[in-house]
PDB file of C-alpha atoms in Angstrom:
ATOM      1  CA  MET A  28    -132.807  39.338  21.966  1.00  0.00           C
ATOM      2  CA  ARG A  29    -132.149  36.574  19.306  1.00  0.00           C
ATOM      3  CA  PHE A  30    -134.329  33.148  19.749  1.00  0.00           C
ATOM      4  CA  THR A  31    -133.838  30.412  17.438  1.00  0.00           C
ATOM      5  CA  GLY A  32    -137.089  28.679  16.364  1.00  0.00           C
ATOM      6  CA  VAL A  33    -137.406  25.110  14.897  1.00  0.00           C
ATOM      7  CA  VAL A  34    -140.397  24.384  12.763  1.00  0.00           C
ATOM      8  CA  THR A  35    -141.386  20.965  11.965  1.00  0.00           C
ATOM      9  CA  VAL A  36    -143.810  20.675   8.804  1.00  0.00           C
ATOM     10  CA  ASN A  37    -145.127  16.933   8.008  1.00  0.00           C
ATOM     11  CA  PHE A  38    -147.746  15.904   6.008  1.00  0.00           C
ATOM     12  CA  LYS A  39    -151.089  14.760   7.520  1.00  0.00           C
ATOM     13  CA  LYS A  40    -151.695  11.000   8.006  1.00  0.00           C
ATOM     14  CA  SER A  41    -154.318  11.070   5.431  1.00  0.00           C
ATOM     15  CA  VAL A  42    -152.525  12.678   2.839  1.00  0.00           C
ATOM     16  CA  LEU A  43    -150.372  10.420   0.527  1.00  0.00           C
ATOM     17  CA  GLU A  44    -146.956  11.467   0.795  1.00  0.00           C
ATOM     18  CA  PRO A  45    -145.063  10.679  -2.434  1.00  0.00           C
ATOM     19  CA  GLN A  46    -141.408  11.126  -1.139  1.00  0.00           C
ATOM     20  CA  GLY A  47    -141.956   9.013   1.487  1.00  0.00           C
ATOM     21  CA  GLN A  48    -143.549   6.237  -0.622  1.00  0.00           C
ATOM     22  CA  ALA A  49    -140.226   6.568  -3.097  1.00  0.00           C
ATOM     23  CA  VAL A  50    -137.705   6.214  -0.223  1.00  0.00           C
ATOM     24  CA  LEU A  51    -139.943   3.364   1.186  1.00  0.00           C
ATOM     25  CA  LEU A  52    -139.752   1.612  -2.252  1.00  0.00           C
ATOM     26  CA  SER A  53    -136.127   2.339  -2.385  1.00  0.00           C
ATOM     27  CA  LEU A  54    -135.438   0.624   0.940  1.00  0.00           C
ATOM     28  CA  LYS A  55    -137.363  -2.511   0.028  1.00  0.00           C
ATOM     29  CA  GLU A  56    -135.436  -2.758  -3.133  1.00  0.00           C
ATOM     30  CA  THR A  57    -132.436  -2.677  -1.345  1.00  0.00           C
ATOM     31  CA  GLY A  58    -133.343  -5.591   1.256  1.00  0.00           C
ATOM     32  CA  HIS A  59    -134.803  -3.617   4.074  1.00  0.00           C
ATOM     33  CA  GLU A  60    -137.997  -5.388   3.975  1.00  0.00           C
ATOM     34  CA  ASN A  61    -138.698  -4.647   7.821  1.00  0.00           C
ATOM     35  CA  VAL A  62    -139.646  -1.030   7.020  1.00  0.00           C
ATOM     36  CA  SER A  63    -143.304  -0.458   6.697  1.00  0.00           C
ATOM     37  CA  LEU A  64    -143.663   3.193   6.448  1.00  0.00           C
ATOM     38  CA  VAL A  65    -141.580   6.324   5.706  1.00  0.00           C
ATOM     39  CA  ARG A  66    -142.524  10.115   5.965  1.00  0.00           C
ATOM     40  CA  VAL A  67    -140.750  12.892   4.671  1.00  0.00           C
ATOM     41  CA  GLY A  68    -140.830  16.546   6.450  1.00  0.00           C
ATOM     42  CA  LYS A  69    -139.166  19.660   6.644  1.00  0.00           C
ATOM     43  CA  HIS A  70    -137.173  20.845   9.517  1.00  0.00           C
ATOM     44  CA  ILE A  71    -136.631  24.661   9.127  1.00  0.00           C
ATOM     45  CA  GLU A  72    -134.525  26.801  11.797  1.00  0.00           C
ATOM     46  CA  VAL A  73    -135.515  30.448  11.972  1.00  0.00           C
ATOM     47  CA  VAL A  74    -133.475  33.018  14.276  1.00  0.00           C
ATOM     48  CA  ILE A  75    -135.413  35.922  15.044  1.00  0.00           C
ATOM     49  CA  GLU A  76    -135.547  39.129  17.279  1.00  0.00           C
ATOM     50  CA  ALA A  77    -137.880  39.135  20.033  1.00  0.00           C
ATOM     51  CA  GLU A  78    -138.790  40.541  23.211  1.00  0.00           C
ATOM     52  CA  ASN A  79    -139.084  37.121  24.830  1.00  0.00           C
ATOM     53  CA  LYS A  80    -139.981  33.414  23.968  1.00  0.00           C
ATOM     54  CA  GLU A  81    -143.782  34.122  23.674  1.00  0.00           C
ATOM     55  CA  ASP A  82    -143.163  36.891  21.339  1.00  0.00           C
ATOM     56  CA  ALA A  83    -140.773  34.727  19.242  1.00  0.00           C
ATOM     57  CA  TYR A  84    -143.272  31.985  19.069  1.00  0.00           C
ATOM     58  CA  ASP A  85    -145.917  34.442  17.984  1.00  0.00           C
ATOM     59  CA  LYS A  86    -143.707  35.917  15.249  1.00  0.00           C
ATOM     60  CA  ILE A  87    -142.600  32.513  13.748  1.00  0.00           C
ATOM     61  CA  SER A  88    -145.975  31.378  14.008  1.00  0.00           C
ATOM     62  CA  LYS A  89    -147.242  33.943  11.764  1.00  0.00           C
ATOM     63  CA  ILE A  90    -144.379  33.315   9.386  1.00  0.00           C
ATOM     64  CA  ALA A  91    -145.215  29.427   9.367  1.00  0.00           C
ATOM     65  CA  GLU A  92    -148.926  30.147   8.690  1.00  0.00           C
ATOM     66  CA  GLU A  93    -147.786  32.589   5.843  1.00  0.00           C
ATOM     67  CA  LEU A  94    -144.995  30.722   4.001  1.00  0.00           C
ATOM     68  CA  LEU A  95    -143.780  27.688   5.597  1.00  0.00           C
ATOM     69  CA  TYR A  96    -146.903  25.177   5.406  1.00  0.00           C
ATOM     70  CA  ASN A  97    -150.202  24.325   3.982  1.00  0.00           C
ATOM     71  CA  PRO A  98    -152.555  23.872   6.934  1.00  0.00           C
ATOM     72  CA  VAL A  99    -155.111  21.965   4.684  1.00  0.00           C
ATOM     73  CA  MET A 100    -152.464  19.326   4.089  1.00  0.00           C
ATOM     74  CA  GLU A 101    -149.647  19.464   6.420  1.00  0.00           C
ATOM     75  CA  THR A 102    -149.194  20.042  10.424  1.00  0.00           C
ATOM     76  CA  CYS A 103    -146.664  22.442  11.945  1.00  0.00           C
ATOM     77  CA  GLU A 104    -144.861  21.980  15.339  1.00  0.00           C
ATOM     78  CA  ILE A 105    -143.076  25.079  16.664  1.00  0.00           C
ATOM     79  CA  GLN A 106    -140.447  25.191  19.341  1.00  0.00           C
ATOM     80  CA  ILE A 107    -138.475  28.084  20.537  1.00  0.00           C
ATOM     81  CA  LEU A 108    -135.045  27.534  21.760  1.00  0.00           C
ATOM     82  CA  ASN A 109    -133.346  29.558  24.335  1.00  0.00           C
ATOM     83  CA  GLU A 110    -131.552  32.707  22.983  1.00  0.00           C
ATOM     84  CA  ALA A 111    -129.594  32.131  19.460  1.00  0.00           C
ATOM     85  CA  ARG A 112    -126.077  31.955  19.779  1.00  0.00           C
TER      86      ARG A 112
END
């Protein structure tokens, strides 16, 4: 069966996130003074063949650990959706 996994990667709160800071500065420069924080992350979709949802989660988790995020600086959240379309 094919499953779609959604991997969301963000910098940990303790890590200065330069892209978010750049967006925040641009927002303030264009008059959006009410914005106080912007954090930019990654949204990655993976379609994978697996026996079931648990197997899909395990496979995508391994992929994420190997390639998609740095656990020292980033957090990773994985969701497995129902069968891929």
